PDB file of C-alpha atoms in Angstrom:
ATOM      1  CA  UNK A   1      80.317 112.554 144.181  1.00 43.00           C
ATOM      2  CA  UNK A   2      79.144 112.288 140.326  1.00 41.00           C
ATOM      3  CA  UNK A   3      80.260 109.184 138.239  1.00 39.00           C
ATOM      4  CA  UNK A   4      82.396 109.296 135.584  1.00 39.00           C
ATOM      5  CA  UNK A   5      81.830 111.267 132.776  1.00 36.00           C
ATOM      6  CA  UNK A   6      79.453 109.289 130.238  1.00 37.00           C
ATOM      7  CA  UNK A   7      80.315 108.573 126.635  1.00 38.00           C
ATOM      8  CA  UNK A   8      78.574 111.398 124.882  1.00 38.00           C
ATOM      9  CA  UNK A   9      79.984 114.321 126.852  1.00 35.00           C
ATOM     10  CA  UNK A  10      82.905 114.839 124.990  1.00 39.00           C
ATOM     11  CA  UNK A  11      81.902 114.123 121.091  1.00 41.00           C
ATOM     12  CA  UNK A  12      83.444 115.086 118.180  1.00 41.00           C
ATOM     13  CA  UNK A  13      80.711 114.422 116.149  1.00 38.00           C
ATOM     14  CA  UNK A  14      80.809 113.804 112.548  1.00 35.00           C
ATOM     15  CA  UNK A  15      80.885 117.342 110.608  1.00 36.00           C
ATOM     16  CA  UNK A  16      82.978 119.009 113.474  1.00 38.00           C
ATOM     17  CA  UNK A  17      85.288 116.667 113.315  1.00 39.00           C
ATOM     18  CA  UNK A  18      85.860 116.172 117.329  1.00 40.00           C
ATOM     19  CA  UNK A  19      86.152 113.020 119.578  1.00 37.00           C
ATOM     20  CA  UNK A  20      83.744 111.028 120.334  1.00 37.00           C
ATOM     21  CA  UNK A  21      80.534 110.532 117.617  1.00 42.00           C
ATOM     22  CA  UNK A  22      77.216 111.240 118.146  1.00 44.00           C
ATOM     23  CA  UNK A  23      75.229 109.386 120.208  1.00 43.00           C
ATOM     24  CA  UNK A  24      73.637 106.154 118.850  1.00 43.00           C
ATOM     25  CA  UNK A  25      70.018 107.707 119.226  1.00 43.00           C
ATOM     26  CA  UNK A  26      70.944 110.363 117.321  1.00 45.00           C
ATOM     27  CA  UNK A  27      71.850 107.443 114.121  1.00 46.00           C
ATOM     28  CA  UNK A  28      68.293 107.641 113.022  1.00 46.00           C
ATOM     29  CA  UNK A  29      68.379 111.362 112.371  1.00 47.00           C
ATOM     30  CA  UNK A  30      71.946 111.939 110.924  1.00 48.00           C
ATOM     31  CA  UNK A  31      71.111 108.626 108.968  1.00 48.00           C
ATOM     32  CA  UNK A  32      68.696 110.401 106.904  1.00 49.00           C
ATOM     33  CA  UNK A  33      70.690 113.721 107.256  1.00 50.00           C
ATOM     34  CA  UNK A  34      74.319 113.221 106.475  1.00 47.00           C
ATOM     35  CA  UNK A  35      74.026 111.882 103.269  1.00 48.00           C
ATOM     36  CA  UNK A  36      73.890 115.647 102.378  1.00 50.00           C
ATOM     37  CA  UNK A  37      77.480 115.682 103.820  1.00 44.00           C
ATOM     38  CA  UNK A  38      79.833 115.678 101.001  1.00 41.00           C
ATOM     39  CA  UNK A  39      77.715 118.717  99.404  1.00 47.00           C
ATOM     40  CA  UNK A  40      77.405 120.204 102.790  1.00 47.00           C
ATOM     41  CA  UNK A  41      81.249 119.961 102.799  1.00 48.00           C
ATOM     42  CA  UNK A  42      81.710 121.855  99.948  1.00 47.00           C
ATOM     43  CA  UNK A  43      79.389 124.482 101.379  1.00 51.00           C
ATOM     44  CA  UNK A  44      81.596 124.596 104.786  1.00 44.00           C
ATOM     45  CA  UNK A  45      84.948 125.079 102.834  1.00 47.00           C
ATOM     46  CA  UNK A  46      83.240 128.166 101.284  1.00 49.00           C
ATOM     47  CA  UNK A  47      82.045 129.402 104.412  1.00 46.00           C
ATOM     48  CA  UNK A  48      85.084 128.578 106.627  1.00 46.00           C
ATOM     49  CA  UNK A  49      87.394 131.080 103.882  1.00 45.00           C
ATOM     50  CA  UNK A  50      84.451 133.691 104.162  1.00 42.00           C
ATOM     51  CA  UNK A  51      84.542 133.451 108.504  1.00 42.00           C
ATOM     52  CA  UNK A  52      88.307 132.730 108.402  1.00 43.00           C
ATOM     53  CA  UNK A  53      89.660 134.837 105.410  1.00 45.00           C
ATOM     54  CA  UNK A  54      92.970 133.909 103.540  1.00 44.00           C
ATOM     55  CA  UNK A  55      93.495 130.736 105.858  1.00 40.00           C
ATOM     56  CA  UNK A  56      96.822 130.118 104.117  1.00 41.00           C
ATOM     57  CA  UNK A  57      99.899 128.335 106.520  1.00 40.00           C
ATOM     58  CA  UNK A  58     100.593 131.533 108.365  1.00 37.00           C
ATOM     59  CA  UNK A  59      97.300 131.681 109.398  1.00 37.00           C
ATOM     60  CA  UNK A  60      95.504 128.657 110.280  1.00 41.00           C
ATOM     61  CA  UNK A  61      97.288 127.858 113.539  1.00 42.00           C
ATOM     62  CA  UNK A  62      94.201 128.906 115.602  1.00 38.00           C
ATOM     63  CA  UNK A  63      92.706 125.653 116.221  1.00 40.00           C
ATOM     64  CA  UNK A  64      95.679 124.879 118.265  1.00 39.00           C
ATOM     65  CA  UNK A  65      95.638 128.938 120.227  1.00 37.00           C
ATOM     66  CA  UNK A  66      98.789 129.903 118.844  1.00 38.00           C
ATOM     67  CA  UNK A  67     100.439 133.386 118.407  1.00 35.00           C
ATOM     68  CA  UNK A  68     103.798 133.524 116.552  1.00 38.00           C
ATOM     69  CA  UNK A  69     106.873 134.882 117.648  1.00 37.00           C
ATOM     70  CA  UNK A  70     107.771 138.600 116.710  1.00 33.00           C
ATOM     71  CA  UNK A  71     110.581 136.532 114.109  1.00 35.00           C
ATOM     72  CA  UNK A  72     109.504 134.239 111.540  1.00 36.00           C
ATOM     73  CA  UNK A  73     110.582 131.471 113.339  1.00 45.00           C
ATOM     74  CA  UNK A  74     108.161 129.423 115.120  1.00 63.00           C
ATOM     75  CA  UNK A  75     108.070 126.521 118.005  1.00 80.00           C
ATOM     76  CA  UNK A  76     108.589 123.265 115.725  1.00 87.00           C
ATOM     77  CA  UNK A  77     107.905 121.017 118.915  1.00 86.00           C
ATOM     78  CA  UNK A  78     104.372 122.620 119.186  1.00 91.00           C
ATOM     79  CA  UNK A  79     103.629 121.912 115.491  1.00 92.00           C
ATOM     80  CA  UNK A  80     104.627 118.708 115.453  1.00 93.00           C
ATOM     81  CA  UNK A  81     102.230 117.899 118.888  1.00 93.00           C
ATOM     82  CA  UNK A  82      99.588 119.401 116.870  1.00 94.00           C
ATOM     83  CA  UNK A  83     100.355 117.476 113.957  1.00 96.00           C
ATOM     84  CA  UNK A  84     100.538 114.167 115.673  1.00 96.00           C
ATOM     85  CA  UNK A  85      97.288 115.636 117.609  1.00 96.00           C
ATOM     86  CA  UNK A  86      95.263 116.389 114.102  1.00 96.00           C
ATOM     87  CA  UNK A  87      96.638 113.143 112.466  1.00 97.00           C
ATOM     88  CA  UNK A  88      95.080 110.871 115.390  1.00 96.00           C
ATOM     89  CA  UNK A  89      91.462 112.898 115.107  1.00 93.00           C
ATOM     90  CA  UNK A  90      91.894 111.577 111.398  1.00 96.00           C
ATOM     91  CA  UNK A  91      92.311 107.769 112.490  1.00 96.00           C
ATOM     92  CA  UNK A  92      89.328 108.327 115.153  1.00 92.00           C
ATOM     93  CA  UNK A  93      86.897 109.575 112.255  1.00 90.00           C
ATOM     94  CA  UNK A  94      88.107 107.203 109.757  1.00 95.00           C
ATOM     95  CA  UNK A  95      87.108 104.347 112.332  1.00 94.00           C
ATOM     96  CA  UNK A  96      84.142 106.150 112.951  1.00 87.00           C
ATOM     97  CA  UNK A  97      83.290 106.049 109.632  1.00 91.00           C
ATOM     98  CA  UNK A  98      83.879 102.110 108.847  1.00 94.00           C
ATOM     99  CA  UNK A  99      81.625 101.566 112.140  1.00 93.00           C
ATOM    100  CA  UNK A 100      78.744 103.905 110.397  1.00 88.00           C
ATOM    101  CA  UNK A 101      78.681 102.255 107.080  1.00 92.00           C
ATOM    102  CA  UNK A 102      78.761  98.966 108.841  1.00 92.00           C
ATOM    103  CA  UNK A 103      82.749  97.814 108.146  1.00 94.00           C
ATOM    104  CA  UNK A 104      83.413  97.127 112.019  1.00 94.00           C
ATOM    105  CA  UNK A 105      80.945  96.721 114.813  1.00 93.00           C
ATOM    106  CA  UNK A 106      80.194  99.466 117.393  1.00 92.00           C
ATOM    107  CA  UNK A 107      81.617  97.230 120.109  1.00 93.00           C
ATOM    108  CA  UNK A 108      85.016  97.717 118.606  1.00 93.00           C
ATOM    109  CA  UNK A 109      84.388 101.553 118.017  1.00 92.00           C
ATOM    110  CA  UNK A 110      82.446 102.311 121.442  1.00 88.00           C
ATOM    111  CA  UNK A 111      85.315 100.641 123.358  1.00 93.00           C
ATOM    112  CA  UNK A 112      87.009 101.508 126.880  1.00 93.00           C
ATOM    113  CA  UNK A 113      90.521 101.881 124.653  1.00 95.00           C
ATOM    114  CA  UNK A 114      89.405 104.009 121.526  1.00 94.00           C
ATOM    115  CA  UNK A 115      87.270 106.320 124.111  1.00 90.00           C
ATOM    116  CA  UNK A 116      90.229 106.907 126.285  1.00 95.00           C
ATOM    117  CA  UNK A 117      92.179 107.591 122.598  1.00 95.00           C
ATOM    118  CA  UNK A 118      89.684 109.997 121.631  1.00 91.00           C
ATOM    119  CA  UNK A 119      89.595 111.775 125.297  1.00 93.00           C
ATOM    120  CA  UNK A 120      93.240 112.083 124.767  1.00 95.00           C
ATOM    121  CA  UNK A 121      92.629 114.014 121.520  1.00 95.00           C
ATOM    122  CA  UNK A 122      90.653 116.561 123.031  1.00 94.00           C
ATOM    123  CA  UNK A 123      92.769 117.236 126.382  1.00 96.00           C
ATOM    124  CA  UNK A 124      96.396 117.137 123.636  1.00 96.00           C
ATOM    125  CA  UNK A 125      94.184 120.653 122.027  1.00 96.00           C
ATOM    126  CA  UNK A 126      93.220 121.999 125.260  1.00 97.00           C
ATOM    127  CA  UNK A 127      96.974 121.347 126.826  1.00 97.00           C
ATOM    128  CA  UNK A 128      98.601 123.057 124.048  1.00 96.00           C
ATOM    129  CA  UNK A 129      96.381 125.752 124.220  1.00 96.00           C
ATOM    130  CA  UNK A 130      98.086 126.487 127.798  1.00 96.00           C
ATOM    131  CA  UNK A 131     101.584 125.676 126.755  1.00 94.00           C
ATOM    132  CA  UNK A 132     100.720 127.898 123.507  1.00 92.00           C
ATOM    133  CA  UNK A 133      99.751 130.991 125.986  1.00 93.00           C
ATOM    134  CA  UNK A 134     102.628 130.815 128.318  1.00 92.00           C
ATOM    135  CA  UNK A 135     105.646 130.525 125.304  1.00 88.00           C
ATOM    136  CA  UNK A 136     103.547 133.374 122.939  1.00 85.00           C
ATOM    137  CA  UNK A 137     102.893 135.563 125.857  1.00 81.00           C
ATOM    138  CA  UNK A 138     105.111 135.401 128.633  1.00 68.00           C
ATOM    139  CA  UNK A 139     106.672 138.675 128.835  1.00 71.00           C
ATOM    140  CA  UNK A 140     103.791 140.393 127.421  1.00 82.00           C
ATOM    141  CA  UNK A 141     100.192 139.753 125.552  1.00 86.00           C
ATOM    142  CA  UNK A 142     100.754 140.559 121.978  1.00 85.00           C
ATOM    143  CA  UNK A 143      97.228 141.834 121.471  1.00 89.00           C
ATOM    144  CA  UNK A 144      96.312 142.621 117.689  1.00 89.00           C
ATOM    145  CA  UNK A 145      97.838 139.506 116.709  1.00 87.00           C
ATOM    146  CA  UNK A 146      95.625 137.910 119.538  1.00 91.00           C
ATOM    147  CA  UNK A 147      92.595 139.162 118.945  1.00 93.00           C
ATOM    148  CA  UNK A 148      92.916 138.313 114.710  1.00 90.00           C
ATOM    149  CA  UNK A 149      93.437 134.633 116.308  1.00 89.00           C
ATOM    150  CA  UNK A 150      90.542 134.847 118.451  1.00 93.00           C
ATOM    151  CA  UNK A 151      88.456 136.333 116.032  1.00 93.00           C
ATOM    152  CA  UNK A 152      89.118 133.743 113.360  1.00 90.00           C
ATOM    153  CA  UNK A 153      88.515 131.036 116.023  1.00 93.00           C
ATOM    154  CA  UNK A 154      85.306 132.269 116.992  1.00 95.00           C
ATOM    155  CA  UNK A 155      84.212 132.802 113.417  1.00 92.00           C
ATOM    156  CA  UNK A 156      84.442 129.128 113.012  1.00 92.00           C
ATOM    157  CA  UNK A 157      82.814 127.895 115.596  1.00 93.00           C
ATOM    158  CA  UNK A 158      79.764 130.196 115.347  1.00 94.00           C
ATOM    159  CA  UNK A 159      79.846 129.116 111.748  1.00 91.00           C
ATOM    160  CA  UNK A 160      80.433 125.400 112.985  1.00 91.00           C
ATOM    161  CA  UNK A 161      77.025 125.741 115.332  1.00 94.00           C
ATOM    162  CA  UNK A 162      75.259 127.102 112.513  1.00 95.00           C
ATOM    163  CA  UNK A 163      75.902 124.055 110.311  1.00 89.00           C
ATOM    164  CA  UNK A 164      75.539 121.556 112.579  1.00 89.00           C
ATOM    165  CA  UNK A 165      72.178 123.252 113.451  1.00 94.00           C
ATOM    166  CA  UNK A 166      70.527 123.599 109.895  1.00 92.00           C
ATOM    167  CA  UNK A 167      71.919 119.431 109.471  1.00 82.00           C
ATOM    168  CA  UNK A 168      70.812 118.073 112.773  1.00 84.00           C
ATOM    169  CA  UNK A 169      69.313 120.200 115.085  1.00 90.00           C
ATOM    170  CA  UNK A 170      68.336 118.105 117.996  1.00 89.00           C
ATOM    171  CA  UNK A 171      72.288 117.800 118.123  1.00 89.00           C
ATOM    172  CA  UNK A 172      73.784 120.688 116.774  1.00 93.00           C
ATOM    173  CA  UNK A 173      77.356 122.058 118.332  1.00 93.00           C
ATOM    174  CA  UNK A 174      76.673 124.593 120.680  1.00 96.00           C
ATOM    175  CA  UNK A 175      79.939 124.131 122.971  1.00 97.00           C
ATOM    176  CA  UNK A 176      82.389 122.386 120.895  1.00 93.00           C
ATOM    177  CA  UNK A 177      86.183 122.134 120.841  1.00 93.00           C
ATOM    178  CA  UNK A 178      86.514 125.282 119.255  1.00 94.00           C
ATOM    179  CA  UNK A 179      84.666 127.521 121.901  1.00 96.00           C
ATOM    180  CA  UNK A 180      86.254 125.492 123.974  1.00 97.00           C
ATOM    181  CA  UNK A 181      89.736 126.610 123.022  1.00 96.00           C
ATOM    182  CA  UNK A 182      88.241 130.163 122.334  1.00 96.00           C
ATOM    183  CA  UNK A 183      87.162 130.837 125.727  1.00 97.00           C
ATOM    184  CA  UNK A 184      90.128 128.751 127.678  1.00 97.00           C
ATOM    185  CA  UNK A 185      92.376 131.673 125.464  1.00 96.00           C
ATOM    186  CA  UNK A 186      90.653 134.334 126.851  1.00 96.00           C
ATOM    187  CA  UNK A 187      90.357 132.963 130.498  1.00 97.00           C
ATOM    188  CA  UNK A 188      93.840 132.047 130.270  1.00 96.00           C
ATOM    189  CA  UNK A 189      95.209 134.998 129.769  1.00 95.00           C
ATOM    190  CA  UNK A 190      94.129 136.331 133.468  1.00 95.00           C
ATOM    191  CA  UNK A 191      96.021 133.290 134.887  1.00 96.00           C
ATOM    192  CA  UNK A 192      99.889 134.759 133.175  1.00 93.00           C
ATOM    193  CA  UNK A 193     100.553 136.957 135.977  1.00 92.00           C
ATOM    194  CA  UNK A 194      99.999 134.095 138.603  1.00 94.00           C
ATOM    195  CA  UNK A 195     103.026 132.391 140.307  1.00 94.00           C
ATOM    196  CA  UNK A 196     102.877 128.487 138.791  1.00 95.00           C
ATOM    197  CA  UNK A 197     101.814 126.992 141.871  1.00 96.00           C
ATOM    198  CA  UNK A 198      98.543 129.062 141.820  1.00 97.00           C
ATOM    199  CA  UNK A 199      97.915 127.963 138.252  1.00 97.00           C
ATOM    200  CA  UNK A 200      98.377 124.242 139.319  1.00 97.00           C
ATOM    201  CA  UNK A 201      96.002 124.476 142.178  1.00 98.00           C
ATOM    202  CA  UNK A 202      93.299 125.959 139.953  1.00 97.00           C
ATOM    203  CA  UNK A 203      93.690 123.293 137.249  1.00 98.00           C
ATOM    204  CA  UNK A 204      93.036 120.201 139.999  1.00 98.00           C
ATOM    205  CA  UNK A 205      90.557 122.512 141.208  1.00 97.00           C
ATOM    206  CA  UNK A 206      88.953 122.705 137.506  1.00 97.00           C
ATOM    207  CA  UNK A 207      89.317 118.878 137.309  1.00 97.00           C
ATOM    208  CA  UNK A 208      87.599 117.886 140.359  1.00 97.00           C
ATOM    209  CA  UNK A 209      85.189 120.221 140.656  1.00 96.00           C
ATOM    210  CA  UNK A 210      82.840 117.941 137.974  1.00 94.00           C
ATOM    211  CA  UNK A 211      82.894 115.291 140.277  1.00 93.00           C
ATOM    212  CA  UNK A 212      81.208 116.877 143.316  1.00 93.00           C
ATOM    213  CA  UNK A 213      78.754 119.507 141.302  1.00 92.00           C
ATOM    214  CA  UNK A 214      76.282 117.456 139.327  1.00 90.00           C
ATOM    215  CA  UNK A 215      73.149 120.092 138.899  1.00 93.00           C
ATOM    216  CA  UNK A 216      69.692 119.063 136.866  1.00 93.00           C
ATOM    217  CA  UNK A 217      69.546 123.322 136.987  1.00 94.00           C
ATOM    218  CA  UNK A 218      72.193 123.037 134.485  1.00 96.00           C
ATOM    219  CA  UNK A 219      70.607 120.808 131.973  1.00 95.00           C
ATOM    220  CA  UNK A 220      70.104 123.530 129.259  1.00 94.00           C
ATOM    221  CA  UNK A 221      72.740 124.837 126.637  1.00 94.00           C
ATOM    222  CA  UNK A 222      72.506 128.000 128.142  1.00 94.00           C
ATOM    223  CA  UNK A 223      74.020 126.205 131.152  1.00 96.00           C
ATOM    224  CA  UNK A 224      75.310 123.253 130.055  1.00 96.00           C
ATOM    225  CA  UNK A 225      78.329 124.581 128.714  1.00 96.00           C
ATOM    226  CA  UNK A 226      79.672 125.599 132.486  1.00 96.00           C
ATOM    227  CA  UNK A 227      80.020 121.881 132.810  1.00 96.00           C
ATOM    228  CA  UNK A 228      77.559 121.378 136.185  1.00 96.00           C
ATOM    229  CA  UNK A 229      74.815 119.487 134.140  1.00 95.00           C
ATOM    230  CA  UNK A 230      73.563 115.741 134.865  1.00 93.00           C
ATOM    231  CA  UNK A 231      72.513 115.702 131.849  1.00 94.00           C
ATOM    232  CA  UNK A 232      73.419 117.780 129.510  1.00 94.00           C
ATOM    233  CA  UNK A 233      72.059 118.213 126.004  1.00 94.00           C
ATOM    234  CA  UNK A 234      72.311 116.021 122.930  1.00 91.00           C
ATOM    235  CA  UNK A 235      75.798 117.463 121.364  1.00 91.00           C
ATOM    236  CA  UNK A 236      77.627 116.343 118.563  1.00 81.00           C
ATOM    237  CA  UNK A 237      80.614 117.883 120.160  1.00 87.00           C
ATOM    238  CA  UNK A 238      80.630 118.745 123.814  1.00 93.00           C
ATOM    239  CA  UNK A 239      83.688 120.153 125.447  1.00 94.00           C
ATOM    240  CA  UNK A 240      82.432 122.118 128.662  1.00 96.00           C
ATOM    241  CA  UNK A 241      84.291 124.522 130.569  1.00 97.00           C
ATOM    242  CA  UNK A 242      84.630 122.342 133.673  1.00 97.00           C
ATOM    243  CA  UNK A 243      86.822 120.186 133.425  1.00 96.00           C
ATOM    244  CA  UNK A 244      88.595 120.856 130.476  1.00 97.00           C
ATOM    245  CA  UNK A 245      89.899 124.219 130.938  1.00 98.00           C
ATOM    246  CA  UNK A 246      91.865 122.958 133.743  1.00 98.00           C
ATOM    247  CA  UNK A 247      93.122 120.871 131.151  1.00 98.00           C
ATOM    248  CA  UNK A 248      94.717 124.568 130.098  1.00 98.00           C
ATOM    249  CA  UNK A 249      95.507 125.407 133.102  1.00 98.00           C
ATOM    250  CA  UNK A 250      97.754 122.251 133.608  1.00 98.00           C
ATOM    251  CA  UNK A 251      99.310 123.116 130.120  1.00 97.00           C
ATOM    252  CA  UNK A 252     100.224 126.322 131.562  1.00 96.00           C
ATOM    253  CA  UNK A 253     101.624 125.091 134.323  1.00 96.00           C
ATOM    254  CA  UNK A 254     103.876 122.789 132.630  1.00 95.00           C
ATOM    255  CA  UNK A 255     105.503 125.134 129.897  1.00 93.00           C
ATOM    256  CA  UNK A 256     106.255 127.278 133.426  1.00 91.00           C
ATOM    257  CA  UNK A 257     107.744 124.333 135.516  1.00 90.00           C
ATOM    258  CA  UNK A 258     109.613 122.808 132.691  1.00 87.00           C
ATOM    259  CA  UNK A 259     110.157 125.460 130.002  1.00 81.00           C
ATOM    260  CA  UNK A 260     112.749 127.819 131.195  1.00 68.00           C
ATOM    261  CA  UNK A 261     112.837 131.568 128.905  1.00 65.00           C
ATOM    262  CA  UNK A 262     116.031 130.249 127.337  1.00 61.00           C
ATOM    263  CA  UNK A 263     114.775 127.248 126.761  1.00 64.00           C
ATOM    264  CA  UNK A 264     111.456 129.046 124.908  1.00 63.00           C
ATOM    265  CA  UNK A 265     114.133 131.372 122.791  1.00 59.00           C
ATOM    266  CA  UNK A 266     115.936 128.927 121.447  1.00 61.00           C
ATOM    267  CA  UNK A 267     113.012 126.978 120.489  1.00 57.00           C
ATOM    268  CA  UNK A 268     111.739 129.709 118.186  1.00 56.00           C
ATOM    269  CA  UNK A 269     115.146 130.263 116.155  1.00 56.00           C
ATOM    270  CA  UNK A 270     115.541 126.472 115.911  1.00 64.00           C
ATOM    271  CA  UNK A 271     114.622 125.124 112.450  1.00 68.00           C
ATOM    272  CA  UNK A 272     112.417 121.611 111.496  1.00 69.00           C
ATOM    273  CA  UNK A 273     115.195 118.945 111.060  1.00 77.00           C
ATOM    274  CA  UNK A 274     114.524 115.637 109.458  1.00 86.00           C
ATOM    275  CA  UNK A 275     111.856 114.593 106.584  1.00 91.00           C
ATOM    276  CA  UNK A 276     109.384 112.871 109.557  1.00 93.00           C
ATOM    277  CA  UNK A 277     109.597 116.189 111.439  1.00 91.00           C
ATOM    278  CA  UNK A 278     109.317 118.881 108.472  1.00 91.00           C
ATOM    279  CA  UNK A 279     106.363 116.655 108.192  1.00 94.00           C
ATOM    280  CA  UNK A 280     104.531 116.640 111.030  1.00 94.00           C
ATOM    281  CA  UNK A 281     105.234 120.812 111.524  1.00 91.00           C
ATOM    282  CA  UNK A 282     104.066 121.336 108.006  1.00 93.00           C
ATOM    283  CA  UNK A 283     100.616 119.486 109.195  1.00 96.00           C
ATOM    284  CA  UNK A 284     100.638 121.005 112.885  1.00 93.00           C
ATOM    285  CA  UNK A 285     100.818 124.540 111.376  1.00 91.00           C
ATOM    286  CA  UNK A 286      97.431 123.509 109.259  1.00 92.00           C
ATOM    287  CA  UNK A 287      95.267 122.002 111.914  1.00 93.00           C
ATOM    288  CA  UNK A 288      92.646 123.965 111.584  1.00 90.00           C
ATOM    289  CA  UNK A 289      91.655 123.563 107.992  1.00 91.00           C
ATOM    290  CA  UNK A 290      92.526 119.838 108.473  1.00 94.00           C
ATOM    291  CA  UNK A 291      90.232 119.827 111.622  1.00 90.00           C
ATOM    292  CA  UNK A 292      86.937 121.010 109.874  1.00 90.00           C
ATOM    293  CA  UNK A 293      87.448 119.563 106.458  1.00 92.00           C
ATOM    294  CA  UNK A 294      88.600 115.879 106.828  1.00 92.00           C
ATOM    295  CA  UNK A 295      85.191 114.337 107.933  1.00 86.00           C
ATOM    296  CA  UNK A 296      83.255 115.829 105.529  1.00 90.00           C
ATOM    297  CA  UNK A 297      85.960 114.411 102.588  1.00 94.00           C
ATOM    298  CA  UNK A 298      86.110 111.199 104.456  1.00 94.00           C
ATOM    299  CA  UNK A 299      82.399 110.902 104.903  1.00 89.00           C
ATOM    300  CA  UNK A 300      81.639 111.503 100.911  1.00 92.00           C
ATOM    301  CA  UNK A 301      84.122 109.391  99.715  1.00 95.00           C
ATOM    302  CA  UNK A 302      83.030 106.422 102.130  1.00 94.00           C
ATOM    303  CA  UNK A 303      79.427 107.617 100.744  1.00 92.00           C
ATOM    304  CA  UNK A 304      81.092 107.370  96.896  1.00 94.00           C
ATOM    305  CA  UNK A 305      83.060 103.727  97.537  1.00 91.00           C
ATOM    306  CA  UNK A 306      79.738 102.290  99.013  1.00 89.00           C
ATOM    307  CA  UNK A 307      76.890 102.885  96.390  1.00 84.00           C
TER     308      UNK A 307
END
């Protein structure tokens, strides 16, 4: 039986804004290269603008794999959930920067509760992929919007891989959270016609499989993304298909089980009420640019502050 996932098996790197920081053996490399993050962050912004086009509020829901309904209304409860999740990511990376610059100890930053918090953030995004697939495509797939959103997401994931390879090639992101969300959104389409019970059964199988398959043959970047590697190559952000697509399937199953079609239709018509809800929904509609740019900005601020 496979032992519990290593702390570096789900890493949200300092540049890609994921859940866990690079492993300690990478710090020497990062210490030499991440001082250029402030300049790199500016280049990332330009690259993302090219890759994502005009990433305004109507288009930046790609990170959470949402396709809007035919009406201009949004699903407020999903936007609020996304907003809370991305705020959690920003908080985590603020803590990581505090540790990197010596303001808090590694024992605090890499403790069990913080690791659980980081994985819960990744799980929230993957779970929301499943919920959004059901909410947006229960009756039929809106292929044009789906493909446009998928292209933007794939473009962002490719840009992240290229940029992290330039910055730290020994730990570049070959299959991170953006890659995983893109693939999960495609694979999830095949499960939409299936009964809810089968979706839950598939979710359990996906979540359990890595505990039983731990194979050195998968220890290369070409295969490690599947999720069966005994020792996957070091990466600043690694979210393999097994078990994380199982979380997406669980989201699909829960959406089917707890959200009726009438509830989904009514949710699409309900406006955000209250200042806090509107603020969280506004943030949730802009998760992609926040996700991509918050850590370069935070890190750059620490560089300036500690000079």
